[in-house]
Coordinates of C-alpha atoms in Angstrom, one line a residue:
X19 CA 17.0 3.3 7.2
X20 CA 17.0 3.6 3.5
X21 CA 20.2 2.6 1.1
X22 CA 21.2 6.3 1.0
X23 CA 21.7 6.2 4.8
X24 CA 23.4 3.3 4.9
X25 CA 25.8 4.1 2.4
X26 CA 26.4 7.5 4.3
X27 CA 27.6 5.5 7.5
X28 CA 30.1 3.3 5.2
X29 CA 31.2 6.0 3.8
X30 CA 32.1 7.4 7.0
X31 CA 33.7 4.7 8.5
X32 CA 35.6 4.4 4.8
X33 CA 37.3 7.8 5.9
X34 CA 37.9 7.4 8.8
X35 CA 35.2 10.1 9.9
X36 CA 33.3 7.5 12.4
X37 CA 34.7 3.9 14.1
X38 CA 33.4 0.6 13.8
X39 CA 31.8 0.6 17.2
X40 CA 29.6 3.7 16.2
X41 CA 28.7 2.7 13.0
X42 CA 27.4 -0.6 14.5
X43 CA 25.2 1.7 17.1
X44 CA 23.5 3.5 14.0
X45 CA 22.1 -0.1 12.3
X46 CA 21.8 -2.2 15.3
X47 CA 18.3 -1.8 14.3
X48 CA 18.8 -3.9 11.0
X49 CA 17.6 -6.1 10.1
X50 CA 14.7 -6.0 12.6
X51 CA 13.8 -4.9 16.0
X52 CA 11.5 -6.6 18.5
X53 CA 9.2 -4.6 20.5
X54 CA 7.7 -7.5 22.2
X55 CA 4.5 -7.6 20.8
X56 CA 5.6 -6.3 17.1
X57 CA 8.1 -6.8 15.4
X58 CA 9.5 -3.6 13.3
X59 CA 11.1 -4.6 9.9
X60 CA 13.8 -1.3 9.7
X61 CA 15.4 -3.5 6.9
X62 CA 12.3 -3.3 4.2
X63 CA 13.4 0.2 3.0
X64 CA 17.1 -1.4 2.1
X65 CA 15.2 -4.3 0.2
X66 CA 11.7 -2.4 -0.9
X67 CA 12.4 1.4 -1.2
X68 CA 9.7 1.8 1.2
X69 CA 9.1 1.3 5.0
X70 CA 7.0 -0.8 6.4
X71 CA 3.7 0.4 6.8
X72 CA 1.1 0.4 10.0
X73 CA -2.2 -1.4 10.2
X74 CA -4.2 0.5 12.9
X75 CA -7.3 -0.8 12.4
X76 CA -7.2 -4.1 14.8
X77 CA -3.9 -2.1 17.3
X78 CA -4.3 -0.2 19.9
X79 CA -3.6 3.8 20.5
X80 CA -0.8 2.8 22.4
X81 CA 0.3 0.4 20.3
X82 CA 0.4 2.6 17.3
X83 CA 2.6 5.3 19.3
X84 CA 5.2 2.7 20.6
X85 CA 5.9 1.6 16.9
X86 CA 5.8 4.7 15.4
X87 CA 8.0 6.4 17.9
X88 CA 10.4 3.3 16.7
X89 CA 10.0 4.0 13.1
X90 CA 10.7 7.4 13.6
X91 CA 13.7 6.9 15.5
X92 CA 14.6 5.6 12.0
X93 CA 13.8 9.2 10.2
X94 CA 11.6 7.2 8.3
X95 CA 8.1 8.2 6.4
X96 CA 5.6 6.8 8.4
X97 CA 1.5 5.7 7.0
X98 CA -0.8 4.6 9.3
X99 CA -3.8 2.8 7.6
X100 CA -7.5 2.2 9.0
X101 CA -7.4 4.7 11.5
X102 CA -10.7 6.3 12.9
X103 CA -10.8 9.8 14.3
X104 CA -10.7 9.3 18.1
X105 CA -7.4 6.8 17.3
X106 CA -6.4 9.7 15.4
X107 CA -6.6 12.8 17.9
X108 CA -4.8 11.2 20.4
X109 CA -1.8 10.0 17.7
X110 CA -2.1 13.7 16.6
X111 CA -1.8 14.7 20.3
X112 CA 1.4 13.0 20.7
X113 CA 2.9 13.7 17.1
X114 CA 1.4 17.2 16.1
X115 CA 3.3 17.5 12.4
X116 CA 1.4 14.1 11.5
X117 CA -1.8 14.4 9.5
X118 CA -4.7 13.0 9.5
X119 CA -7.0 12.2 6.2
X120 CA -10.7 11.8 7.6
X121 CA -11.8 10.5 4.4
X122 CA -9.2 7.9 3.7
X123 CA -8.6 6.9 7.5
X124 CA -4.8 7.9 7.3
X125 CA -2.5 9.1 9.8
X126 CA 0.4 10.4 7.4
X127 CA 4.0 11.1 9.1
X128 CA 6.5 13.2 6.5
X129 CA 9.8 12.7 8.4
X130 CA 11.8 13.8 5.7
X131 CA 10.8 15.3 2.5
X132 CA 9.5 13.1 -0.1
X133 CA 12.1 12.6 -3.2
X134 CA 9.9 12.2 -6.2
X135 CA 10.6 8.8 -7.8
X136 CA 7.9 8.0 -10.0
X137 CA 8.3 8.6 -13.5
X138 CA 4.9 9.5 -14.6
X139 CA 1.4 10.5 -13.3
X140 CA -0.6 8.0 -11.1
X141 CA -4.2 8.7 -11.7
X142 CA -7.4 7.6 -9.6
X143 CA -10.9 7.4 -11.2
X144 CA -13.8 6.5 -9.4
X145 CA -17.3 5.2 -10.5
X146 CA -19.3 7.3 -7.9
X147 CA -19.1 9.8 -4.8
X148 CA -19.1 7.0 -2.2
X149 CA -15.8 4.8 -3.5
X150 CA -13.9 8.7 -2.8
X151 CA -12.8 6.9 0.8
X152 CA -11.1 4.3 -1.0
X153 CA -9.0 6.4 -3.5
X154 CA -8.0 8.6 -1.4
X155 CA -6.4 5.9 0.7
X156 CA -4.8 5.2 -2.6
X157 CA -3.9 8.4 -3.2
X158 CA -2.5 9.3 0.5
X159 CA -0.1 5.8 0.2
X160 CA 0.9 7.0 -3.9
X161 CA 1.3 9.9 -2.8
X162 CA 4.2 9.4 0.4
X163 CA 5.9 6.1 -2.0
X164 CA 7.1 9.8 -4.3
X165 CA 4.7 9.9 -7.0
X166 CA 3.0 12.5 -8.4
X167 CA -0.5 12.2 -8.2
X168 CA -4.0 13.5 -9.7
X169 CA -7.5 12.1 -9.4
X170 CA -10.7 12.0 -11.4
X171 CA -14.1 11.3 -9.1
X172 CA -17.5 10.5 -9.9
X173 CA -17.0 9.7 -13.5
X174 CA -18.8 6.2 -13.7
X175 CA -20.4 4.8 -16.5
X176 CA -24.2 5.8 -15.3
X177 CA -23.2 8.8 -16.9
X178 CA -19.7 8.0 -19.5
X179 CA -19.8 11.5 -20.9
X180 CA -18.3 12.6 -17.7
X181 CA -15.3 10.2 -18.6
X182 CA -15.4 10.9 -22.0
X183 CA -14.7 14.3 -21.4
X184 CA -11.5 13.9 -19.2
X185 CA -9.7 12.3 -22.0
X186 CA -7.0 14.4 -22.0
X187 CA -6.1 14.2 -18.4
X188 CA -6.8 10.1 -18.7
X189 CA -4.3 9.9 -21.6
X190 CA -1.5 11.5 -19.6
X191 CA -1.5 9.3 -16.9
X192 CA 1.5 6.5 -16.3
X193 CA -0.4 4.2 -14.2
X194 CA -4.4 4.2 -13.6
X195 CA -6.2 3.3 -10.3
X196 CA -9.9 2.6 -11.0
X197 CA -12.2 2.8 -8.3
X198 CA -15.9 1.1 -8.5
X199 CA -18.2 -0.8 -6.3
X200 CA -22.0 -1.7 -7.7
X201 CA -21.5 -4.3 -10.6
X202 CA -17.4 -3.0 -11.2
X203 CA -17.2 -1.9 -14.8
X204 CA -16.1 1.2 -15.0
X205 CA -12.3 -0.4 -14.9
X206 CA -13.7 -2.5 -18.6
X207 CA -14.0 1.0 -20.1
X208 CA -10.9 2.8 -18.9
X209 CA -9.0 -0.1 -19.8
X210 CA -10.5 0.3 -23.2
X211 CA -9.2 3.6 -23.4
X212 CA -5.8 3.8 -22.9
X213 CA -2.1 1.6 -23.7
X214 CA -0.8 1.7 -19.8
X215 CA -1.8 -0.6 -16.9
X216 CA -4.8 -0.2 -14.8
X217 CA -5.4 -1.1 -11.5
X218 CA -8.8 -2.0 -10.6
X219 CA -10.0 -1.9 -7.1
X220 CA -13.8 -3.2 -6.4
X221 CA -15.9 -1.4 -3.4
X222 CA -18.0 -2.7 -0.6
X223 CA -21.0 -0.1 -2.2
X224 CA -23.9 -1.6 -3.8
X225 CA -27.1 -2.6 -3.1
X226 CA -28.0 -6.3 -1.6
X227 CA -26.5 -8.7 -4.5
X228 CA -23.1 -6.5 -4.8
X229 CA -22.6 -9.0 -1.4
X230 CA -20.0 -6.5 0.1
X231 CA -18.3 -5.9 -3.3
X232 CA -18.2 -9.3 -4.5
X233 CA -20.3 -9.0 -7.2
X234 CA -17.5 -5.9 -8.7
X235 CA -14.6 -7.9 -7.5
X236 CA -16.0 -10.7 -9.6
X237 CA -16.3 -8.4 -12.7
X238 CA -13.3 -6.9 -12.4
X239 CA -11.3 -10.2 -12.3
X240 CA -13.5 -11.5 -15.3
X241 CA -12.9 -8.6 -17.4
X242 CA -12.3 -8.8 -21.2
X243 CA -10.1 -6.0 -21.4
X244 CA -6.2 -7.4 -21.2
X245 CA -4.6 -4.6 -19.1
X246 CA -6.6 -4.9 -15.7
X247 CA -4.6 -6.4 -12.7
X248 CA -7.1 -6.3 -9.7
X249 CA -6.9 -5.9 -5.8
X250 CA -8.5 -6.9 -2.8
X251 CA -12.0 -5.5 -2.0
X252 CA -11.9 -1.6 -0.4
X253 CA -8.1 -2.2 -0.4
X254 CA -7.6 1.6 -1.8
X255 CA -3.7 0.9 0.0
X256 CA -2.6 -2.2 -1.6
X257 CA -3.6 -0.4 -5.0
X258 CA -1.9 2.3 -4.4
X259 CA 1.8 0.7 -3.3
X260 CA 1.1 -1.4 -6.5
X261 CA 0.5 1.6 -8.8
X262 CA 3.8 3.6 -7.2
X263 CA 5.9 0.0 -7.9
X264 CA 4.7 0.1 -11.3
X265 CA 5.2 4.0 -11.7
X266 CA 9.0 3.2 -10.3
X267 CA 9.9 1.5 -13.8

């Protein structure tokens, strides 16, 4: 339930149109509902502007269903994260208008149209062809949080006259995501480039001493560029809620 909805039911009840009793029925939910073994936060659209948001990765099939058929008793937007394809055909089996982004491991549920609310465009760069799975988890979650979004791939600085010539399209974004594994610097040289904030997000990809993306995580959060704010490791999701917060103001 998001603060529209509840101010529809007040409003009601204000004129009379619905009684106390019914009203009551409709947020029961709130602030939370237990499931016995989740817990479904139905208040964080009221507090967040966006609802909670499923884990699939370490849940079950069944698992998944139960709490989305709860979240969609809500008519809310639902994302599931971390999702591999035989999870995935049998949640699409039992919600057919969900979709399902291979490449990002998504299961994507659109509810209710999604109300544009970011004011500019969110833009996601990556360094190479193999960080595309983690923007495009950035992109499905900027994407369903109501921002516009573009993206820029395989632009990193083994070749810079690739970025260099995107310039125009860089320079119109609101909010940049920057995507890079190997030694992490392509977020330096964006950051470089343009007066808005960029969010840097390092990639298990490299060769033996990139230690899973430690060795770009590492560069990124030592970077001498002043407009870098940095996520977790692969976390294409938690850059991607952070970039549509941003985007909000």
């Amino acid at each position: 339930m998001n603060e529209e909805d509840l101010k529809k039911i007040l409003y009601l009840v204000k004129d009379g149109r619905i009684n106390i009793d019914d009203a009551l029925e409709q947020i029961k939910t709130l602030p939370f509902e237990s499931i016995g073994f989740a817990t479904l936060d139905h208040h964080r659209t009221l507090r967040q502007g966006f609802p909670e948001v499923i884990w699939g990765e370490s849940k079950t099939v069944s698992q998944i269903i139960d709490i989305m058929e709860k979240m969609a008793e809500q008519r809310e937007n639902i994302l599931v994260t971390r999702v591999d394809d035989e999870k995935a055909e049998k949640i699409l089996k039992r919600f057919p208008e969900a979709k399902f982004n291979a490449l990002a491991r998504t299961v994507s549920w659109e509810i209710k149209s999604i109300k544009i609310t970011g004011k500019g465009i969110i833009l996601i760069i990556t360094a190479g062809t193999s960080d595309i799975p983690v923007a495009e988890e950035a992109k499905v979650t900027a994407k369903i949080m109501g921002n516009r979004v573009d993206s820029l791939y395989d632009v990193g600085i083994a070749g810079i006259h690739r970025l260099f010539g995107q310039r125009e399209k860089i320079f119109k974004a609101g909010v940049l995501i920057v995507v890079a594994g190997m030694e992490g610097a392509l977020p330096s040289v964006v950051s470089g480039l343009v007066a808005r904030p960029v969010i840097a997000v390092p990639t298990s990809i490299g060769y033996g001493t990139s230690f899973g993306g430690i060795t770009a995580l590492l560069g990124m959060l030592n970077s001498c560029s002043s407009g870098i704010s940095v996520v977790n490791i692969d976390n294409g999701f938690g850059a991607g809620y952070v970039a549509s917060l941003i985007n909000r103001v």
